[in-house]
Short mmCIF file of C-alpha atoms in Angstrom, two decimals:
data_model
loop_
_atom_site.label_atom_id
_atom_site.label_comp_id
_atom_site.label_asym_id
_atom_site.label_seq_id
_atom_site.Cartn_x
_atom_site.Cartn_y
_atom_site.Cartn_z
CA MET Z 1 40.18 -9.62 5.26
CA ASN Z 2 40.79 -5.89 4.97
CA THR Z 3 38.39 -4.07 2.70
CA ILE Z 4 39.20 -0.73 1.19
CA GLY Z 5 38.74 2.03 3.71
CA SER Z 6 38.99 -0.29 6.75
CA ASN Z 7 41.81 -0.30 9.27
CA GLY Z 8 44.92 -1.68 7.63
CA SER Z 9 43.80 -0.89 4.10
CA PRO Z 10 46.58 0.48 1.87
CA VAL Z 11 44.17 2.99 0.29
CA THR Z 12 44.13 6.43 1.85
CA ARG Z 13 42.51 9.63 0.59
CA ASP Z 14 45.74 10.84 -1.00
CA VAL Z 15 45.68 7.85 -3.40
CA TRP Z 16 42.70 9.40 -5.19
CA ASP Z 17 44.54 12.74 -5.48
CA GLY Z 18 47.54 11.47 -7.44
CA ARG Z 19 47.89 12.90 -10.95
CA GLU Z 20 47.60 9.57 -12.80
CA MET Z 21 44.72 8.42 -10.61
CA ARG Z 22 42.85 11.71 -11.08
CA ASP Z 23 43.23 11.37 -14.86
CA ALA Z 24 41.84 7.83 -14.73
CA LEU Z 25 38.96 8.93 -12.50
CA ALA Z 26 38.07 11.87 -14.74
CA ALA Z 27 38.01 9.54 -17.76
CA ARG Z 28 36.00 6.94 -15.79
CA ASN Z 29 38.67 4.45 -16.84
CA VAL Z 30 37.87 1.74 -14.30
CA SER Z 31 40.45 -0.64 -15.77
CA GLU Z 32 43.21 1.86 -15.07
CA ILE Z 33 41.81 2.68 -11.61
CA TYR Z 34 41.91 -1.00 -10.69
CA ARG Z 35 45.41 -1.40 -12.14
CA GLN Z 36 46.70 1.49 -10.06
CA LEU Z 37 45.11 -0.02 -6.94
CA ARG Z 38 46.78 -3.34 -7.70
CA ARG Z 39 50.16 -1.57 -8.03
CA ILE Z 40 49.89 -0.26 -4.47
CA GLY Z 41 49.03 -3.69 -3.10
CA VAL Z 42 45.22 -3.84 -3.16
CA SER Z 43 44.12 -7.35 -4.06
CA GLN Z 44 41.40 -8.28 -6.55
CA ARG Z 45 39.53 -9.81 -3.62
CA GLN Z 46 39.56 -6.49 -1.74
CA ILE Z 47 38.35 -4.60 -4.82
CA ALA Z 48 35.57 -7.14 -5.37
CA ALA Z 49 34.46 -7.01 -1.73
CA SER Z 50 34.34 -3.21 -1.75
CA THR Z 51 32.51 -2.80 -5.07
CA GLY Z 52 30.10 -5.72 -4.81
CA GLN Z 53 31.55 -7.34 -7.92
CA SER Z 54 32.78 -10.89 -8.36
CA GLN Z 55 36.51 -11.52 -8.65
CA SER Z 56 35.98 -12.69 -12.22
CA GLU Z 57 34.34 -9.34 -13.07
CA VAL Z 58 37.26 -7.46 -11.51
CA SER Z 59 39.66 -9.64 -13.49
CA GLU Z 60 37.85 -8.89 -16.78
CA ILE Z 61 37.92 -5.15 -16.04
CA LEU Z 62 41.64 -5.33 -15.28
CA LYS Z 63 42.07 -6.93 -18.70
CA GLY Z 64 40.38 -3.94 -20.34
CA ARG Z 65 36.62 -4.44 -20.19
CA GLN Z 66 34.94 -1.03 -20.01
CA VAL Z 67 32.39 0.01 -17.41
CA MET Z 68 29.87 2.60 -18.61
CA ALA Z 69 26.60 2.03 -16.75
CA TYR Z 70 26.00 5.03 -14.46
CA ASP Z 71 24.69 3.00 -11.52
CA VAL Z 72 27.68 0.62 -11.66
CA LEU Z 73 30.13 3.54 -11.77
CA ALA Z 74 28.38 5.13 -8.79
CA ARG Z 75 28.52 1.84 -6.87
CA ILE Z 76 32.24 1.51 -7.59
CA ALA Z 77 32.90 5.08 -6.47
CA ASP Z 78 30.95 4.68 -3.25
CA GLY Z 79 32.41 1.25 -2.52
CA LEU Z 80 36.00 2.37 -2.95
CA GLY Z 81 35.51 5.68 -1.17
CA ILE Z 82 36.20 7.76 -4.28
CA PRO Z 83 34.77 11.30 -4.07
CA ARG Z 84 31.92 11.19 -6.59
CA GLY Z 85 32.87 14.51 -8.11
CA TYR Z 86 36.24 13.07 -9.19
CA MET Z 87 34.35 10.82 -11.61
CA GLY Z 88 31.74 13.38 -12.63
CA LEU Z 89 29.08 11.51 -10.65
CA ALA Z 90 28.09 14.22 -8.18
CA TYR Z 91 24.38 14.77 -7.61
CA ASP Z 92 22.76 17.66 -9.40
CA GLY Z 93 20.15 19.72 -7.59
CA ALA Z 94 17.17 17.67 -8.70
CA THR Z 95 18.76 14.35 -7.78
CA ALA Z 96 19.92 15.58 -4.39
CA MET Z 97 16.47 16.91 -3.63
CA ARG Z 98 14.90 13.61 -4.64
CA VAL Z 99 17.31 11.64 -2.43
CA ALA Z 100 16.81 13.98 0.51
CA LYS Z 101 13.05 13.58 0.28
CA SER Z 102 13.04 9.86 -0.41
CA ASN Z 103 11.74 9.00 3.04
CA SER Z 104 9.23 11.79 3.55
CA GLY Z 105 6.05 13.12 2.03
CA PRO Z 106 3.26 11.31 0.15
CA GLN Z 107 4.69 12.24 -3.26
CA ALA Z 108 7.81 10.19 -2.51
CA GLU Z 109 5.61 7.14 -2.91
CA GLU Z 110 4.48 8.01 -6.43
CA ASP Z 111 5.13 5.26 -8.90
CA GLU Z 112 6.29 5.77 -12.47
CA SER Z 113 2.78 5.72 -13.97
CA VAL Z 114 1.73 8.64 -11.73
CA LYS Z 115 4.82 10.60 -12.72
CA ARG Z 116 4.08 9.99 -16.41
CA ARG Z 117 0.51 11.23 -16.00
CA LYS Z 118 1.70 14.33 -14.15
CA PHE Z 119 4.22 15.17 -16.83
CA LEU Z 120 1.65 14.68 -19.59
CA SER Z 121 -0.77 16.95 -17.75
CA HIS Z 122 1.94 19.57 -17.33
CA ALA Z 123 2.96 19.27 -20.98
CA ALA Z 124 -0.62 19.64 -22.16
CA ALA Z 125 -1.16 22.69 -19.95
CA VAL Z 126 1.97 24.41 -21.26
CA THR Z 127 1.44 23.46 -24.91
CA MET Z 128 -2.17 24.56 -24.93
CA GLY Z 129 -1.34 27.90 -23.34
CA ALA Z 130 -1.89 27.62 -19.60
CA ALA Z 131 -0.05 30.24 -17.52
CA VAL Z 132 2.35 27.93 -15.70
CA PHE Z 133 5.61 29.88 -15.98
CA GLY Z 134 6.78 30.62 -12.47
CA ALA Z 135 4.12 28.41 -10.93
CA GLU Z 136 4.83 26.26 -7.89
CA GLU Z 137 7.26 23.55 -8.93
CA SER Z 138 6.47 19.86 -8.68
CA THR Z 139 8.91 17.42 -7.11
CA TRP Z 140 10.21 16.43 -10.54
CA VAL Z 141 11.22 19.97 -11.47
CA PRO Z 142 14.92 20.76 -10.83
CA SER Z 143 15.71 23.26 -8.08
CA ASN Z 144 17.73 26.43 -8.62
CA VAL Z 145 21.24 26.83 -7.32
CA GLN Z 146 21.88 30.48 -6.52
CA THR Z 147 25.12 31.88 -7.98
CA PRO Z 148 26.21 35.44 -8.70
CA ALA Z 149 24.80 36.95 -11.88
CA PRO Z 150 25.47 40.23 -13.71
CA MET Z 151 23.09 43.10 -13.08
CA ARG Z 152 22.44 43.61 -16.78
CA ILE Z 153 22.91 41.32 -19.76
CA GLY Z 154 23.01 41.75 -23.53
CA MET Z 155 22.92 39.52 -26.56
CA THR Z 156 26.58 38.57 -26.06
CA ASP Z 157 25.74 36.90 -22.73
CA VAL Z 158 22.99 34.86 -24.39
CA GLN Z 159 25.30 33.89 -27.24
CA GLN Z 160 27.76 32.51 -24.68
CA ILE Z 161 25.03 30.20 -23.37
CA GLN Z 162 24.24 29.10 -26.91
CA ALA Z 163 27.91 28.41 -27.66
CA ALA Z 164 28.29 26.34 -24.48
CA THR Z 165 25.16 24.35 -25.31
CA LYS Z 166 26.38 23.64 -28.84
CA ALA Z 167 29.80 22.47 -27.65
CA LEU Z 168 28.30 20.19 -25.03
CA ARG Z 169 25.71 18.82 -27.47
CA ASP Z 170 28.52 17.93 -29.87
CA LEU Z 171 30.14 15.90 -27.08
CA ASP Z 172 26.84 14.16 -26.41
CA TYR Z 173 26.40 13.23 -30.08
CA ARG Z 174 29.96 11.94 -30.40
CA TYR Z 175 30.58 10.16 -27.09
CA GLY Z 176 27.30 9.99 -25.18
CA GLY Z 177 25.66 11.89 -22.35
CA GLY Z 178 27.99 10.41 -19.74
CA THR Z 179 30.83 12.59 -21.03
CA CYS Z 180 29.08 15.92 -20.55
CA ARG Z 181 25.94 15.74 -18.40
CA ASP Z 182 27.51 17.18 -15.26
CA ALA Z 183 29.04 20.00 -17.28
CA VAL Z 184 25.61 20.80 -18.74
CA VAL Z 185 24.02 20.89 -15.29
CA ALA Z 186 26.84 23.10 -13.99
CA GLN Z 187 26.44 25.53 -16.90
CA LEU Z 188 22.71 25.57 -16.38
CA SER Z 189 22.93 26.40 -12.68
CA TRP Z 190 24.78 29.58 -13.63
CA ALA Z 191 22.90 30.49 -16.80
CA GLN Z 192 19.49 30.37 -15.16
CA GLN Z 193 20.54 33.12 -12.74
CA LEU Z 194 20.61 35.53 -15.68
CA LEU Z 195 16.81 35.64 -15.41
CA ASP Z 196 17.27 38.10 -12.54
CA ALA Z 197 19.36 40.50 -14.62
CA ASN Z 198 18.03 43.54 -16.44
CA ALA Z 199 17.70 43.10 -20.20
CA SER Z 200 15.74 44.29 -23.21
CA ASP Z 201 12.65 42.35 -24.26
CA GLN Z 202 14.54 40.95 -27.26
CA VAL Z 203 17.39 39.71 -25.08
CA LYS Z 204 14.94 38.24 -22.55
CA ARG Z 205 13.20 36.26 -25.28
CA LYS Z 206 16.52 34.92 -26.59
CA LEU Z 207 17.47 34.05 -23.01
CA TYR Z 208 14.28 32.00 -22.61
CA VAL Z 209 15.07 30.17 -25.86
CA SER Z 210 18.66 29.50 -24.77
CA LEU Z 211 17.63 28.26 -21.34
CA ALA Z 212 14.98 26.02 -22.89
CA ASP Z 213 17.59 24.53 -25.20
CA MET Z 214 20.08 24.01 -22.37
CA HIS Z 215 17.44 22.42 -20.11
CA SER Z 216 16.49 20.18 -23.03
CA LEU Z 217 20.12 19.08 -23.38
CA ALA Z 218 20.31 18.49 -19.62
CA GLY Z 219 17.19 16.35 -19.90
CA TRP Z 220 18.57 14.40 -22.84
CA THR Z 221 21.95 13.71 -21.23
CA SER Z 222 20.22 12.73 -17.97
CA PHE Z 223 18.10 10.27 -19.94
CA ASP Z 224 21.19 8.97 -21.72
CA THR Z 225 22.84 8.17 -18.38
CA GLY Z 226 19.76 6.44 -16.98
CA LEU Z 227 18.51 9.29 -14.74
CA LEU Z 228 14.81 9.40 -15.58
CA ASP Z 229 13.50 11.74 -12.87
CA PRO Z 230 16.10 14.50 -13.45
CA ALA Z 231 15.47 14.12 -17.20
CA ARG Z 232 11.77 14.68 -16.72
CA GLY Z 233 12.45 17.69 -14.52
CA HIS Z 234 14.72 19.38 -17.04
CA PHE Z 235 12.31 18.71 -19.91
CA GLY Z 236 9.50 20.22 -17.85
CA LYS Z 237 11.47 23.43 -17.34
CA ALA Z 238 12.56 23.46 -20.99
CA LEU Z 239 8.93 23.31 -22.01
CA GLU Z 240 8.04 26.29 -19.84
CA PHE Z 241 10.91 28.44 -21.14
CA ALA Z 242 10.11 27.53 -24.75
CA LYS Z 243 6.49 28.52 -24.26
CA GLN Z 244 7.47 31.76 -22.53
CA ALA Z 245 9.61 32.56 -25.57
CA GLU Z 246 6.61 31.79 -27.81
CA ASP Z 247 8.80 29.42 -29.81
CA ASP Z 248 6.44 26.70 -31.07
CA SER Z 249 9.19 24.75 -32.81
CA LEU Z 250 11.18 24.54 -29.59
CA VAL Z 251 8.06 23.40 -27.72
CA ALA Z 252 7.72 20.65 -30.33
CA SER Z 253 11.40 19.74 -29.83
CA VAL Z 254 11.02 19.29 -26.08
CA LEU Z 255 7.88 17.18 -26.45
CA TYR Z 256 9.58 15.05 -29.12
CA ARG Z 257 12.53 14.37 -26.83
CA MET Z 258 10.40 13.49 -23.82
CA GLY Z 259 8.34 11.22 -26.05
CA ARG Z 260 11.54 9.46 -27.06
CA VAL Z 261 12.29 8.86 -23.40
CA TYR Z 262 8.99 6.99 -23.03
CA LEU Z 263 9.60 5.02 -26.23
CA HIS Z 264 12.90 3.86 -24.75
CA TYR Z 265 11.11 2.68 -21.62
CA GLN Z 266 8.57 0.76 -23.71
CA GLU Z 267 5.67 3.12 -23.04
CA PRO Z 268 4.44 3.88 -26.58
CA ASN Z 269 1.00 5.11 -25.50
CA GLU Z 270 2.47 7.89 -23.34
CA ALA Z 271 5.05 8.64 -26.03
CA LEU Z 272 2.36 8.95 -28.69
CA LYS Z 273 0.41 11.44 -26.59
CA LEU Z 274 3.49 13.65 -26.25
CA PHE Z 275 4.26 13.38 -29.98
CA GLN Z 276 0.69 14.39 -30.78
CA LEU Z 277 0.97 17.40 -28.48
CA GLY Z 278 4.26 18.21 -30.18
CA GLN Z 279 2.56 17.93 -33.55
CA ILE Z 280 0.20 20.76 -32.59
CA ALA Z 281 3.16 23.01 -31.78
CA ALA Z 282 5.06 21.83 -34.89
CA GLN Z 283 2.19 22.81 -37.17
CA GLU Z 284 1.87 26.17 -35.44
CA SER Z 285 5.58 26.77 -36.07
CA GLY Z 286 5.12 26.51 -39.85
CA SER Z 287 8.26 24.34 -40.16
CA SER Z 288 7.73 21.30 -42.39
CA LEU Z 289 10.93 19.72 -41.10
CA THR Z 290 9.65 19.99 -37.52
CA VAL Z 291 6.38 18.37 -38.57
CA ALA Z 292 8.33 15.60 -40.31
CA VAL Z 293 10.27 14.77 -37.14
CA LEU Z 294 7.08 14.46 -35.10
CA CYS Z 295 5.41 12.33 -37.79
CA ALA Z 296 8.39 10.00 -37.94
CA ASN Z 297 8.31 9.46 -34.19
CA GLU Z 298 4.57 8.90 -34.23
CA ALA Z 299 5.20 6.17 -36.82
CA TRP Z 300 7.68 4.53 -34.44
CA ALA Z 301 5.19 4.64 -31.54
CA TYR Z 302 2.45 3.14 -33.73
CA GLY Z 303 4.89 0.39 -34.72
CA MET Z 304 5.44 -0.50 -31.07
CA LEU Z 305 1.65 -0.65 -30.70
CA ASN Z 306 1.46 -3.03 -33.71
CA LYS Z 307 -0.66 -0.70 -35.81
CA PRO Z 308 0.81 -1.10 -39.32
CA GLU Z 309 -1.82 1.02 -41.09
CA GLN Z 310 -1.09 4.02 -38.90
CA VAL Z 311 2.65 3.41 -39.34
CA GLN Z 312 2.37 3.56 -43.12
CA LYS Z 313 0.18 6.64 -42.93
CA MET Z 314 2.69 8.50 -40.73
CA VAL Z 315 5.68 7.30 -42.80
CA GLY Z 316 3.98 8.68 -45.91
CA ARG Z 317 3.32 12.00 -44.25
CA THR Z 318 6.91 12.11 -42.93
CA LYS Z 319 8.22 11.74 -46.47
CA ASP Z 320 5.86 14.41 -47.80
CA GLU Z 321 6.77 16.94 -45.11
CA PHE Z 322 10.47 16.17 -45.50
CA ALA Z 323 10.27 16.67 -49.27
CA ARG Z 324 8.77 20.15 -48.93
CA ALA Z 325 11.03 21.25 -46.07
CA ASN Z 326 13.51 24.09 -46.51
CA VAL Z 327 16.43 23.13 -44.28
CA ALA Z 328 18.01 26.58 -44.52
CA GLU Z 329 14.89 28.11 -42.96
CA ALA Z 330 14.34 25.35 -40.40
CA PRO Z 331 14.99 26.01 -36.68
CA ASP Z 332 18.46 25.06 -35.46
CA TRP Z 333 17.33 22.18 -33.28
CA VAL Z 334 15.69 20.27 -36.15
CA ARG Z 335 18.44 20.58 -38.77
CA PHE Z 336 19.94 17.29 -37.63
CA PHE Z 337 17.04 15.54 -39.37
CA ASN Z 338 18.48 14.84 -42.80
CA GLU Z 339 17.86 12.07 -45.32
CA ASN Z 340 20.07 9.77 -43.28
CA ASP Z 341 17.90 10.22 -40.18
CA LEU Z 342 14.76 9.86 -42.29
CA HIS Z 343 15.84 6.33 -43.28
CA GLY Z 344 16.84 5.58 -39.69
CA MET Z 345 13.43 6.55 -38.32
CA ILE Z 346 11.53 4.60 -40.97
CA GLY Z 347 13.78 1.64 -40.18
CA SER Z 348 12.94 2.02 -36.48
CA ALA Z 349 9.21 1.94 -37.21
CA HIS Z 350 9.59 -1.21 -39.32
CA ASP Z 351 11.82 -2.76 -36.65
CA ALA Z 352 9.02 -2.23 -34.13
CA LEU Z 353 6.54 -3.96 -36.44
CA ALA Z 354 9.03 -6.78 -37.09
CA VAL Z 355 8.65 -7.83 -33.45
CA PHE Z 356 5.11 -8.91 -34.37
CA ASP Z 357 5.60 -9.92 -38.02
CA PRO Z 358 9.30 -10.54 -38.77
CA ASP Z 359 8.77 -12.18 -42.16
CA ARG Z 360 7.11 -9.06 -43.55
CA TYR Z 361 8.83 -6.19 -41.78
CA ALA Z 362 12.37 -7.35 -40.93
CA PRO Z 363 13.54 -7.08 -44.58
CA LEU Z 364 12.06 -3.57 -44.78
CA ALA Z 365 13.87 -2.58 -41.58
CA VAL Z 366 17.15 -3.93 -43.00
CA ALA Z 367 16.75 -1.99 -46.25
CA GLU Z 368 16.16 1.31 -44.42
CA THR Z 369 18.87 0.91 -41.77
CA ILE Z 370 21.49 -0.01 -44.38
CA LYS Z 371 20.84 3.36 -46.04
CA CYS Z 372 21.38 5.30 -42.84
CA ASN Z 373 24.33 3.29 -41.51
CA GLU Z 374 26.36 3.89 -44.65
CA ALA Z 375 26.53 7.61 -43.88
CA TYR Z 376 27.21 7.80 -40.14
CA GLY Z 377 30.61 9.17 -39.15
CA ALA Z 378 32.66 9.51 -35.98
CA ASP Z 379 30.59 12.53 -34.91
CA MET Z 380 27.48 10.34 -34.49
CA GLN Z 381 28.87 7.20 -32.85
CA ARG Z 382 25.94 6.62 -30.49
CA THR Z 383 23.37 6.91 -33.27
CA HIS Z 384 25.54 4.65 -35.45
CA VAL Z 385 25.45 1.97 -32.73
CA PHE Z 386 21.66 2.18 -32.64
CA GLY Z 387 21.39 1.88 -36.40
CA LEU Z 388 23.82 -1.04 -36.66
CA SER Z 389 22.04 -2.83 -33.83
CA LEU Z 390 18.69 -2.49 -35.60
CA GLN Z 391 20.20 -3.66 -38.87
CA ALA Z 392 21.89 -6.69 -37.28
CA THR Z 393 18.78 -7.70 -35.34
CA ASN Z 394 16.64 -7.63 -38.46
CA HIS Z 395 19.22 -9.47 -40.57
CA ILE Z 396 18.86 -12.33 -38.08
CA ARG Z 397 15.05 -12.08 -38.05
CA ALA Z 398 15.06 -12.21 -41.85
CA GLY Z 399 17.21 -15.36 -41.85
CA ASP Z 400 20.61 -13.86 -42.74
CA LEU Z 401 22.38 -15.01 -39.58
CA GLN Z 402 26.00 -14.49 -40.65
CA GLU Z 403 25.42 -10.94 -41.89
CA GLY Z 404 23.59 -10.19 -38.65
CA ILE Z 405 26.55 -11.45 -36.62
CA LYS Z 406 28.99 -9.40 -38.71
CA VAL Z 407 27.01 -6.17 -38.36
CA GLY Z 408 26.31 -6.92 -34.70
CA ARG Z 409 30.02 -7.12 -33.92
CA SER Z 410 30.50 -3.72 -35.53
CA ALA Z 411 27.73 -2.32 -33.33
CA LEU Z 412 29.33 -3.74 -30.21
CA GLN Z 413 32.80 -2.48 -31.17
CA ILE Z 414 31.56 1.10 -31.57
CA GLY Z 415 29.29 0.84 -28.52
CA GLU Z 416 32.26 0.15 -26.27
CA LYS Z 417 33.54 3.67 -27.03
CA VAL Z 418 30.33 5.48 -26.09
CA LYS Z 419 29.37 6.54 -22.55
CA SER Z 420 25.64 5.96 -22.79
CA ALA Z 421 23.37 3.75 -20.71
CA ARG Z 422 21.06 3.60 -23.72
CA VAL Z 423 23.63 1.73 -25.80
CA ALA Z 424 23.40 -1.28 -23.51
CA ASP Z 425 19.60 -1.15 -23.59
CA ARG Z 426 19.41 -0.83 -27.37
CA LEU Z 427 21.70 -3.85 -27.83
CA LYS Z 428 19.39 -6.12 -25.85
CA PRO Z 429 17.14 -7.14 -28.81
CA LEU Z 430 20.27 -8.17 -30.72
CA GLU Z 431 21.47 -10.20 -27.74
CA LEU Z 432 18.11 -12.01 -27.64
CA GLU Z 433 17.92 -12.66 -31.38
CA ALA Z 434 21.49 -13.99 -31.52
CA GLY Z 435 20.77 -16.07 -28.42
CA ARG Z 436 17.99 -17.90 -30.24
CA HIS Z 437 20.64 -19.49 -32.46
CA ARG Z 438 22.82 -21.06 -29.78
CA MET Z 439 23.70 -24.00 -32.00
CA ASN Z 440 25.74 -21.53 -34.06
CA SER Z 441 28.94 -20.80 -32.16
CA ASP Z 442 29.37 -17.32 -33.65
CA ALA Z 443 25.81 -16.34 -32.73
CA ARG Z 444 26.26 -17.78 -29.25
CA ASP Z 445 29.51 -15.87 -28.76
CA LEU Z 446 27.96 -12.59 -29.94
CA SER Z 447 25.01 -12.99 -27.57
CA GLU Z 448 27.38 -13.70 -24.69
CA GLU Z 449 29.64 -10.75 -25.52
CA ILE Z 450 26.66 -8.39 -25.57
CA ARG Z 451 25.42 -9.82 -22.27
CA ARG Z 452 28.79 -9.15 -20.63
CA PHE Z 453 28.90 -5.66 -22.10
CA ARG Z 454 25.41 -4.85 -20.83
CA GLU Z 455 26.17 -6.10 -17.33
CA ALA Z 456 29.48 -4.23 -17.04
#
């Protein structure tokens, strides 16, 4: 049997350069890629053999099933011989460095717990004022890519960085990190070279703030596509730039986001430590809204640790800080946290407690998530999926199976439009809860549909 790329295969390099194929590759539309291969005579069996998928999986994709998981997309690209850059899957500097060093040096053997401890130590040193800016970089810190930079910069140059970051962040919110991560990294590799340009002290400070924000976005989109080590590296640099700019609120923002990464990976102890460090910076910033965000996330971490008293304490403080906050005076990064997000975070904390005591906390999680889900629009599709998934899961825990199935289908429908590895992960609890009711055909079907979506 001829596999793609072997002698006798109908696929040559020029196939990937056709206009329609390039459009499909850029959109990561695997269904269309496979359809175009079929049109030139490539069999489903050849596609399956090259990508490591079963023929039934290839058939489902040809029928329209989406593929969003970053590692699966990378495997398809490598198996078919597609240049990774055509699909926006090219390595960034940090990833390439990590791959190149994977077989050398003692630090290559570090496990995840060591990396978490190192990041926490670094975060504590920066937050508490250690002089680490410009220090020797650890293996998890992204490397610089040298590109030409102007000799002197002004505020206009910094504003261009801010505008690019805002535009790319909007894409992340709407469609997920998979749509924009490589663009963020590319922008960052140029923007960071402006550090070598001459500038006034005011411009330099704004540049540090802008680079911190862009590194933070690079970290967040890396996390959203399942790239933990590059995420940690970008957050580490963001923290240093924020501290250099003496922007306590931005320091709090970076620590909050890295804490969320650890919550996602079911490490609430490490997350709580970062949130508590962030709380120090938040209080120094004088922004009640910033403090509220950190309190809300601490409540979530305590919920995962099954500490209901601490959850209620932090929820109460979150509400108090939110009530006294002046949004107009709040830093840009924290203005996303409105009443809608307040309900979503409280719902998340109760959802975490519902794992241990569903009878008591699942109804509370439902009540909060309903409030937030009613207000989400097309500009927050990823967050809407998360909220609907929480609501559906807790409907089922609370005994309202049919409503849980109905809301769960809505979550899955929206999730199929978002390029985020986190969507698949956040749907897993719903898959498990629905799967516990296999005697109900609708529940069984929903669980199976989520399973297929997560494995795609």
